[in-house]
Structure formats: structure tokens, C-alpha cells
CSV table of C-alpha atoms in Angstrom, one decimal:
chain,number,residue,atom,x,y,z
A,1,UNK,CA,0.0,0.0,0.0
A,2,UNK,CA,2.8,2.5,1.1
A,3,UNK,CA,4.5,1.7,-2.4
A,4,UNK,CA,1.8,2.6,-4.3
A,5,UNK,CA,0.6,5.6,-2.4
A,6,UNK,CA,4.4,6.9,-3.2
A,7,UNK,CA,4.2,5.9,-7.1
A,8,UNK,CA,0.8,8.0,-7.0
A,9,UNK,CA,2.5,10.7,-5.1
A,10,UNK,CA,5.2,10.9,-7.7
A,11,UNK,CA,2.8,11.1,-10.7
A,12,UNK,CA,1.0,13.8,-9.1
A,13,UNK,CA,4.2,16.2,-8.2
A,14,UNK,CA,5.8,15.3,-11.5
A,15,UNK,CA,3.1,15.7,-14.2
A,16,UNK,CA,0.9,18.4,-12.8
A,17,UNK,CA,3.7,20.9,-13.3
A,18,UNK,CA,3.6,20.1,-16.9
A,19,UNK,CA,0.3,20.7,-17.0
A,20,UNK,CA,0.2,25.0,-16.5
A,21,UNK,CA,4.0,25.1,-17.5
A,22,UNK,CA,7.8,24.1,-17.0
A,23,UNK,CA,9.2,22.6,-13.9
A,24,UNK,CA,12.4,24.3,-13.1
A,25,UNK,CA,15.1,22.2,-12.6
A,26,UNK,CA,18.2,23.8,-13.5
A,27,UNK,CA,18.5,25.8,-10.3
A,28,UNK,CA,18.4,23.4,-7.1
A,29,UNK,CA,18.8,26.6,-4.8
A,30,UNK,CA,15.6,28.4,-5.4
A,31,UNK,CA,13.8,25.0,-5.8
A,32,UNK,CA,12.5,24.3,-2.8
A,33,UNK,CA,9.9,22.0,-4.7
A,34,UNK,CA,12.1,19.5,-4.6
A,35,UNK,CA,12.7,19.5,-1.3
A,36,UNK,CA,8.5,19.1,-0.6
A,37,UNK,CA,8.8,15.9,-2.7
A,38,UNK,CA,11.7,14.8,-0.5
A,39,UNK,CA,9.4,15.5,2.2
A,40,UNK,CA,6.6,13.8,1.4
A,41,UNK,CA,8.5,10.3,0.4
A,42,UNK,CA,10.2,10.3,4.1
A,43,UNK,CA,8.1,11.8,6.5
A,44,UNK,CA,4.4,12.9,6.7
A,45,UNK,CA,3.6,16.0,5.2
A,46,UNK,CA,4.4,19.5,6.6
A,47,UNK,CA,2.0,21.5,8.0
A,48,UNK,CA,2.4,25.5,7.6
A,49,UNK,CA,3.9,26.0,11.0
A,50,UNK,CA,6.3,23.0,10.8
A,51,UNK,CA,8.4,23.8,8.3
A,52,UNK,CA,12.2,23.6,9.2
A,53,UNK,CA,14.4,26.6,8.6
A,54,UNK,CA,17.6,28.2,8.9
A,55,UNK,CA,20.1,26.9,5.9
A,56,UNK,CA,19.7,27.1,2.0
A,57,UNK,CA,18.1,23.4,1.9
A,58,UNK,CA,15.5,24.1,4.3
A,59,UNK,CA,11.8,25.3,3.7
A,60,UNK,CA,11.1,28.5,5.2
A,61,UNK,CA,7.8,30.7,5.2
A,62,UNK,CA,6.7,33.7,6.7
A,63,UNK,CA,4.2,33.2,8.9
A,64,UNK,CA,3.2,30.4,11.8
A,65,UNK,CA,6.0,28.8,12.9
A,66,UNK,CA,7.7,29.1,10.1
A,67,UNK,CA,7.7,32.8,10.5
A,68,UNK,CA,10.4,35.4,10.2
A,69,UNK,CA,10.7,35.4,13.8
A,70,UNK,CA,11.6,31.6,13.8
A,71,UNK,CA,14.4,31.4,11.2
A,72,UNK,CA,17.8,30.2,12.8
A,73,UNK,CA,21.3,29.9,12.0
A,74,UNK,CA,23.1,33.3,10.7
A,75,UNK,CA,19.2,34.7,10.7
A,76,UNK,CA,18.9,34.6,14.0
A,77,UNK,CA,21.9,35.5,15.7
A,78,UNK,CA,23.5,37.9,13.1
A,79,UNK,CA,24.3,41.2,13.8
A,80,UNK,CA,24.1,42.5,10.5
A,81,UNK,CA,20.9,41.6,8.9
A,82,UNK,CA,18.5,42.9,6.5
A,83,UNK,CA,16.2,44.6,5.7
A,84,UNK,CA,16.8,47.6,8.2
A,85,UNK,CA,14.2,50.9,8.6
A,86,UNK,CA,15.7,54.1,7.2
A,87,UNK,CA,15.7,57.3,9.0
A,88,UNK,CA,16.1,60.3,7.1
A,89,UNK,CA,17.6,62.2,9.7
A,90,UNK,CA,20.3,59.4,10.5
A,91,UNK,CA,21.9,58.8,7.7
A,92,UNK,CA,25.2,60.4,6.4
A,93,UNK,CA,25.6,62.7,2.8
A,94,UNK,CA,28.6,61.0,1.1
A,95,UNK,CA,29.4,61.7,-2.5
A,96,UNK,CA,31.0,58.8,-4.7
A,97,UNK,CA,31.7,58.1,-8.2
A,98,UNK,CA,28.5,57.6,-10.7
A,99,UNK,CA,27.7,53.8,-10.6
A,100,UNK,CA,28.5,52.5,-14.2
A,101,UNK,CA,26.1,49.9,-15.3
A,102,UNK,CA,27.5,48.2,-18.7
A,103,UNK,CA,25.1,45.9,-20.8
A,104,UNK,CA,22.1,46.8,-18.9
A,105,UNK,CA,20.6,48.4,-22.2
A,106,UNK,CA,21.2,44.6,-23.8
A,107,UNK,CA,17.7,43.1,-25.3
A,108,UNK,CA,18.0,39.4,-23.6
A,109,UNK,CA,18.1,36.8,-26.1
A,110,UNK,CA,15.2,35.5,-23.7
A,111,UNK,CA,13.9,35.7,-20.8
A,112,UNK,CA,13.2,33.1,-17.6
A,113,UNK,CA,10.4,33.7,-15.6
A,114,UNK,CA,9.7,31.1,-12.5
A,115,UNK,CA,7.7,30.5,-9.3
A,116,UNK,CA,10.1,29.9,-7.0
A,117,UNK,CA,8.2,28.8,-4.1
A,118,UNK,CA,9.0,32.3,-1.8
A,119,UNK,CA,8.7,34.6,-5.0
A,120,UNK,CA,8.9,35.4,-8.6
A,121,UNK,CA,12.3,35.3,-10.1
A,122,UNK,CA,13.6,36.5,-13.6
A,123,UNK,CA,17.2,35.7,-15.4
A,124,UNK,CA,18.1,37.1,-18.7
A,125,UNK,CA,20.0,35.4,-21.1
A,126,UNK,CA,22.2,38.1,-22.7
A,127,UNK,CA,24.9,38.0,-25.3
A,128,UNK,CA,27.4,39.5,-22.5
A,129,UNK,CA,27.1,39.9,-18.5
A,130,UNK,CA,25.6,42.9,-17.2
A,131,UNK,CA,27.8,44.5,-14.7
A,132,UNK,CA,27.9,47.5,-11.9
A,133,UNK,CA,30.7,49.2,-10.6
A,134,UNK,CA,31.6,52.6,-9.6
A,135,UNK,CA,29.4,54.2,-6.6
A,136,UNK,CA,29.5,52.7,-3.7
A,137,UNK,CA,31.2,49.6,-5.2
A,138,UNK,CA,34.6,51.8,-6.3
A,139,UNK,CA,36.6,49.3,-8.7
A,140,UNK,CA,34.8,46.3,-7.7
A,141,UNK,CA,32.9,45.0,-10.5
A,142,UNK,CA,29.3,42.9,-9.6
A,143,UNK,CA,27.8,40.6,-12.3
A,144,UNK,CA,23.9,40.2,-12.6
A,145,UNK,CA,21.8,36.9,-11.5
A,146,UNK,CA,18.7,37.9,-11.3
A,147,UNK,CA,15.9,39.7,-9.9
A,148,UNK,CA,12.8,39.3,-7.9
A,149,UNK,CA,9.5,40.9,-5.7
A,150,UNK,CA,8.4,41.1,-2.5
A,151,UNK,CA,5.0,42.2,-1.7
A,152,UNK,CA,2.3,42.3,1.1
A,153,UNK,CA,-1.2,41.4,2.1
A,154,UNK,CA,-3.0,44.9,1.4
A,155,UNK,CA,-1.9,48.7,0.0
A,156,UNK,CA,0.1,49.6,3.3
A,157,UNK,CA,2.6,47.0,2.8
A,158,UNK,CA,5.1,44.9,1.1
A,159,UNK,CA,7.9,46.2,0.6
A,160,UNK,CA,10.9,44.6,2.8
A,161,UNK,CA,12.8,48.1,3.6
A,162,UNK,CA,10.8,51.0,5.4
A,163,UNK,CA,11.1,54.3,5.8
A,164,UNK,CA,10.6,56.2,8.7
A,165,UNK,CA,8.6,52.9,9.4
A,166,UNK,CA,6.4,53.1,6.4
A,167,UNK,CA,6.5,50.3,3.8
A,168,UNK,CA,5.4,50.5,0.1
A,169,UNK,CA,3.7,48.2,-1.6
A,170,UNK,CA,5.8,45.9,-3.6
A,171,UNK,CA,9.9,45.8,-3.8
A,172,UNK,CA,12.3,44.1,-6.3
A,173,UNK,CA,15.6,43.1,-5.6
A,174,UNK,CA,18.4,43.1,-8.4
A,175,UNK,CA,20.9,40.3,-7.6
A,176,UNK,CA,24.2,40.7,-7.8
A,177,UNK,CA,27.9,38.6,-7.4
A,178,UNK,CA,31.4,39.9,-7.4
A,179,UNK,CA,32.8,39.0,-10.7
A,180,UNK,CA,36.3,37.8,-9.4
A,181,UNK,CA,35.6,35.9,-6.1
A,182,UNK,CA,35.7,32.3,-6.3
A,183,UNK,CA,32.6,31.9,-4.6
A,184,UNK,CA,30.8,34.9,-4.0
A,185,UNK,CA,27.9,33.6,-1.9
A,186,UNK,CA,30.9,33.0,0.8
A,187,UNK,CA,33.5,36.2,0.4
A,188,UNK,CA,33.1,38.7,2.9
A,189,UNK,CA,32.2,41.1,-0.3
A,190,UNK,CA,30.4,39.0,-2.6
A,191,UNK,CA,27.2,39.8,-3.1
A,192,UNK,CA,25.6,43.3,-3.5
A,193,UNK,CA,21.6,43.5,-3.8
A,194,UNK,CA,19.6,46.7,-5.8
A,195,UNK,CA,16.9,47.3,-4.6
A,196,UNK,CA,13.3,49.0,-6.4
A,197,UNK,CA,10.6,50.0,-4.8
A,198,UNK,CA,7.0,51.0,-5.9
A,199,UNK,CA,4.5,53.1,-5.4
A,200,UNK,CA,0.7,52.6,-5.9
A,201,UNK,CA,-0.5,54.5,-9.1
A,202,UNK,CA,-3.8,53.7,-10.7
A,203,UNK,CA,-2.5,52.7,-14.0
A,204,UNK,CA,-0.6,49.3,-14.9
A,205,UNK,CA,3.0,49.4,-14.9
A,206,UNK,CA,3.7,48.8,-18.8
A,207,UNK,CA,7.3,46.9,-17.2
A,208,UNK,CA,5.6,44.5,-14.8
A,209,UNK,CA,2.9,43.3,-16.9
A,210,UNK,CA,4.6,40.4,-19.2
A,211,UNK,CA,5.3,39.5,-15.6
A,212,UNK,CA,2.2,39.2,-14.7
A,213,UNK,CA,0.9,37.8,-17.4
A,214,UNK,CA,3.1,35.2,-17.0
A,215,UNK,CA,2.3,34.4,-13.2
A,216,UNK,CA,-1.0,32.9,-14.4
A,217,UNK,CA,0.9,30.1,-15.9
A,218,UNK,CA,3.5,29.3,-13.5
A,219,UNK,CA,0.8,29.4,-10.0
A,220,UNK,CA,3.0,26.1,-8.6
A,221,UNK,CA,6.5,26.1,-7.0
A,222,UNK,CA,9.2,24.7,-10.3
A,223,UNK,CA,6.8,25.9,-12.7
A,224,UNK,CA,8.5,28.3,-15.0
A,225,UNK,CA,8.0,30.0,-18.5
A,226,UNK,CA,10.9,31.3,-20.9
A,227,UNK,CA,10.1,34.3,-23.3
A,228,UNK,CA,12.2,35.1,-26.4
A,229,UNK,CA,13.8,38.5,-26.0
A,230,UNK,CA,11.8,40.4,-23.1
A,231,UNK,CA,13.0,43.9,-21.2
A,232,UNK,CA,16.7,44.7,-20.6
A,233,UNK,CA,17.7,45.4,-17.3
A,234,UNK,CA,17.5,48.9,-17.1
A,235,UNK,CA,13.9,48.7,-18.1
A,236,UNK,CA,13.6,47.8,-14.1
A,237,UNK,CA,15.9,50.8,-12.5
A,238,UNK,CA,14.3,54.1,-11.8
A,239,UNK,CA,15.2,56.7,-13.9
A,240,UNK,CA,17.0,58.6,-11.6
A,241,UNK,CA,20.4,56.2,-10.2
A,242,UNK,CA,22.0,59.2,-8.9
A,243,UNK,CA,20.5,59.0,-5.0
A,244,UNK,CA,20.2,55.8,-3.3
A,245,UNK,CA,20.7,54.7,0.3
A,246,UNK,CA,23.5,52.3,0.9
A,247,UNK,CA,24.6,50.1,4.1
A,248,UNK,CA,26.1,46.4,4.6
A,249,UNK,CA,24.0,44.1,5.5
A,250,UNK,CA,22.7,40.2,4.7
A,251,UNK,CA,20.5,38.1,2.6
A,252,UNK,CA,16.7,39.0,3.3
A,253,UNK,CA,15.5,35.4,3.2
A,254,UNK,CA,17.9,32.1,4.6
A,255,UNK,CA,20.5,31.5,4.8
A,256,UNK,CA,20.3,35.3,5.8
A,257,UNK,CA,24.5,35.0,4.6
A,258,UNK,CA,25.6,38.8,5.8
A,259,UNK,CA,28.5,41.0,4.1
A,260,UNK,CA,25.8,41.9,1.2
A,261,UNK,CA,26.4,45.3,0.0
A,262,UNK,CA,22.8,47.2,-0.4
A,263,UNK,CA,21.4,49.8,-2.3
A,264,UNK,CA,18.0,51.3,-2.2
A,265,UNK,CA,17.4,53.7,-4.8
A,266,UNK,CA,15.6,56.9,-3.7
A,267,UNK,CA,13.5,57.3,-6.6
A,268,UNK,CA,10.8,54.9,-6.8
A,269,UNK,CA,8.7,53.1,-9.8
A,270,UNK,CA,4.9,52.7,-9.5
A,271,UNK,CA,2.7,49.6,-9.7
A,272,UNK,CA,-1.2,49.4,-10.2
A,273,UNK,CA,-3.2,47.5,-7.1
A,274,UNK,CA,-4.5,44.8,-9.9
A,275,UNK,CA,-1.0,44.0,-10.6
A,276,UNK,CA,0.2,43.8,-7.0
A,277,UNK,CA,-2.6,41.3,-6.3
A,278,UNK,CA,-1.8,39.2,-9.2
A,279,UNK,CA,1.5,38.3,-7.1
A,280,UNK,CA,-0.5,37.2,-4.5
A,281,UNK,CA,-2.1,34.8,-6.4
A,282,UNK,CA,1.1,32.6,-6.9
A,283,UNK,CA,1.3,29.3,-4.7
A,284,UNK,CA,4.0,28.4,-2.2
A,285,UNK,CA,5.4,24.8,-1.2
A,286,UNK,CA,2.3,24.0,0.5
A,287,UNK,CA,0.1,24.7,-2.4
A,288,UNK,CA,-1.0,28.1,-0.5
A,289,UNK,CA,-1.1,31.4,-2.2
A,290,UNK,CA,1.6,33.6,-1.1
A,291,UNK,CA,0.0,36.6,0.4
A,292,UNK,CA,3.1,38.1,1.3
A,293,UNK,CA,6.7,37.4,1.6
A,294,UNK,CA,8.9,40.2,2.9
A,295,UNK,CA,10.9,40.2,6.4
A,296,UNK,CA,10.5,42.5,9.5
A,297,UNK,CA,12.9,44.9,9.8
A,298,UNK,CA,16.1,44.5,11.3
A,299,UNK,CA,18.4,46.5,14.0
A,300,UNK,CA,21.3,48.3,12.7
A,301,UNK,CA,23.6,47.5,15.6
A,302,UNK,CA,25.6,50.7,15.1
A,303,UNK,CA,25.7,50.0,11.3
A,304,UNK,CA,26.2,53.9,9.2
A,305,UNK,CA,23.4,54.2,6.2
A,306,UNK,CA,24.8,56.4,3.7
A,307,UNK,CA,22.9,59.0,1.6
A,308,UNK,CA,24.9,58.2,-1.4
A,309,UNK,CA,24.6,61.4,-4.5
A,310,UNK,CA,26.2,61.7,-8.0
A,311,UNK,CA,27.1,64.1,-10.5
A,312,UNK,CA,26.2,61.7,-13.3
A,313,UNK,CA,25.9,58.1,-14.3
A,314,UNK,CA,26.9,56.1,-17.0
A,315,UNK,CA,24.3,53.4,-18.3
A,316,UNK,CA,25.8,51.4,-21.5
């Protein structure tokens, strides 16, 4: 009886993917779908406030007990974590070089588009990497890997940085890895995260929607759809790169890994209410929809946030 229960419990996780879209499997780390099925062959099935967190192989969510406030490892006891609150008053004017983006105007040869169980999650295939340097950066130079959102429940929140404690309603993050370190995801300076944030207009964001469009075919964790061409990067930066917030601080989601160099621009884009709560619609691990998925904030711990200004920027 057990044996078959698990061949019919393998037909269901592996075909139904197929059924609204691809299953994702070139990307183990953001594929915590895998992990379910692991689950579900070895133990009984987890219940919203049971799932096991704190490393890169473990489910996580963000409420029950698998809240925010129960992640452990490096999420926990960290001292330098993210997302923090900014306050205007605190931070300190610096001046720095422009940030130099190269290939960001590139058309991507295609575009990858996946549920990844937390979020939504876009890689561009381009003819040559898309790098950031400059700014806050200096001569390091920080290679694109992708982007995704964070949103909330209702209009007052979502985004995973505040301001003066208010939050905004949805937030992407632009991922990025130092191009020389052997493995970035460990050097003390090896990541650096962009982050976007939105505010509510009543007219669609033009940028968003093949996104959302898309979200109606990938609804389960894996699923995935890949578009010929699509937006270049800097279709997804403000307009304005010249005034952005900057601090060190960590992953927003586990393994919280901290030395992550961030950058909030000031300048924010806009996104309609319809298009926030198509997000919502996508499913999680459990086959819930994921009504939100951003992080409390953090204390600095007598980190500095810089007020970083330009005199110009240089976008190729």
C-alpha cells in the first residue's frame, strides 16, 4: 500500500507541473519544490507551521511557525541583517563616483520567468554579463543573477525596507555577485543587492505586466516559462540612479549569509493595485497562495546608512 501511495504521489508532483508550465530544474537553490517531494516520500507532510528553517536546503515561510521570527542559524543571531528601517535624519551625505552599469541596455536573447516557491524570479540570457561598478562599489565590478519581488497582504505593505517605518507596496531586488571571487555567496564582499521600490499608481505598470501575465501560468513552485527577448535590465531601474541609500547588511531570506552590499534607490517606480494582487495569487510549497513574503525589519547595531549622490551616471 505505502508503495503505491508513493508511485501515485510521484505522478501527481511530477506531471501536474507540466500541466500549466515548465518545472524548473536547472537551479536546485531556489527549488524548494524538490525539497517538498523529499518530504513527502520520508516523512508525513508538513504543516504551515512545521516547516524547518535556517540553511539554503531548508523550507522557510513567513508566517506560523515558520515565520520570520523563527528562522535560525546566521538569521537569527546575526548582527548585520536585512532589511533595516531608514531614518532620514540618520543617515550620512557622502558623495561617490557615478555607478556605471554596462550591458544593462542589452535586449536578452530570452527571458526566464519562475515561481520559485517564496517569489517570482527573472534571469536574462544576454549576449554579454551585465555588470555594476563605480558608486558605492569603487573598482569592484558585480555581475547580474537575477531579480525578484516582495510584496504584502494589502496597500500599506510589502515592501521589505521601510522608511521612517512606512512600507510601500511591492519591492524588487536586483541580484548581484562579485565577478572575481571564487565563490561569491561566501566572500566577505560577494554579493551586493539593488533594490526598487513601488508606489501605488492607478494605471498598470507597462514593465511588470509580461510578468504578470506570466504568473497565471507558473501558479506552482518549479513551474516556469521562458520568453524570447523580453526587457533589458535597465527597463527595471528608476530613472533617476543618482541617490540611493546604501549600508552592509545580509541576505533577506535564509541563509540570511551577511556581508551583502545594499542599495536602495531613492527614486521609486509605480505599480497598479490589480498587478500587486496578481503576485498574491502565486502558490508556495504547500500549495498556498503567497499573500506576502517580505521580512521584519532589522536592528542596525551601530551599522552607518549612507545618503549616497552623483554628479552623473553612465548606463551602456
Amino acid at each position: 500500500m505505502l508503495k503505491n501511495m508513493k508511485v501515485l504521489l510521484a505522478i501527481v508532483l511530477f506531471v501536474a507541473p507540466y500541466v500549466a508550465g515548465h518545472t524548473e530544474t536547472s537551479d536546485l537553490e531556489d527549488n524548494a519544490y524538490l525539497k517538498l517531494e523529499k518530504l513527502l516520500f520520508f516523512k508525513k507532510r508538513p504543516n504551515k507551521n512545521s516547516l524547518r528553517v535556517g540553511s539554503q536546503d531548508a523550507l522557510y515561510g513567513y508566517d506560523g511557525g515558520s515565520g520570520t521570527s523563527n528562522w535560525d542559524g546566521v538569521c537569527a543571531s546575526g548582527n548585520k541583517q536585512s532589511p533595516i528601517n531608514f531614518v532620514p535624519e540618520e543617515t550620512v551625505a557622502v558623495y561617490r563616483r557615478v555607478l556605471r552599469f554596462n550591458g544593462a541596455q542589452q535586449i536578452p536573447h530570452s527571458t526566464n520567468i519562475t515561481n520559485s516557491g517564496h517569489s517570482i524570479k527573472i534571469k536574462l540570457r544576454t549576449q554579454k554579463p551585465i555588470t555594476v561598478t563605480g558608486g558605492v562599489f569603487g573598482n569592484k565590478v558585480y555581475e547580474f543573477q537575477q531579480l525578484h519581488f516582495h510584496w504584502g497582504k494589502n496597500v500599506n505593505e510589502g515592501s521589505e525596507h521601510t522608511t521612517n517605518s512606512k512600507r510601500y507596496p511591492l519591492e524588487a531586488h536586483l541580484v548581484f555577485y562579485k565577478a572575481d571571487a571564487k565563490d561569491p555567496t561566501t566572500a566577505p564582499d560577494g554579493m551586493a543587492v539593488l533594490g526598487v521600490q513601488y508606489d501605488f499608481f492607478r494605471k498598470d505598470n507597462l514593465v511588470l505586466e509580461p510578468i504578470i501575465k506570466s504568473i497565471r501560468q507558473i501558479r506552482n513552485p518549479g513551474q516556469y516559462v521562458v520568453k524570447p527577448n523580453g526587457l533589458s535590465l535597465r527597463e527595471y531601474l528608476p530613472a533617476d540612479l543618482d541617490s540611493y541609500l546604501s549600508y552592509t547588511g545580509s541576505l533577506t531570506t535564509p541563509p540570511c549569509t551577511e556581508g551583502v552590499t545594499w542599495i536602495v534607490f531613492s527614486t521609486r517606480q509605480t505599480v497598479s493595485e490589480r498587478q500587486v494582487s496578481e503576485f498574491r495569487t502565486m502558490k508556495d510549497d504547500l500549495g498556498l497562495n503567497v499573500e506576502y513574503n517580505y521580512r521584519e525589519t532589522l536592528p542596525l547595531n551601530g551599522r552607518q546608512v549612507h545618503l549616497v549622490k552623483s554628479s552623473e551616471r553612465v548606463v551602456t
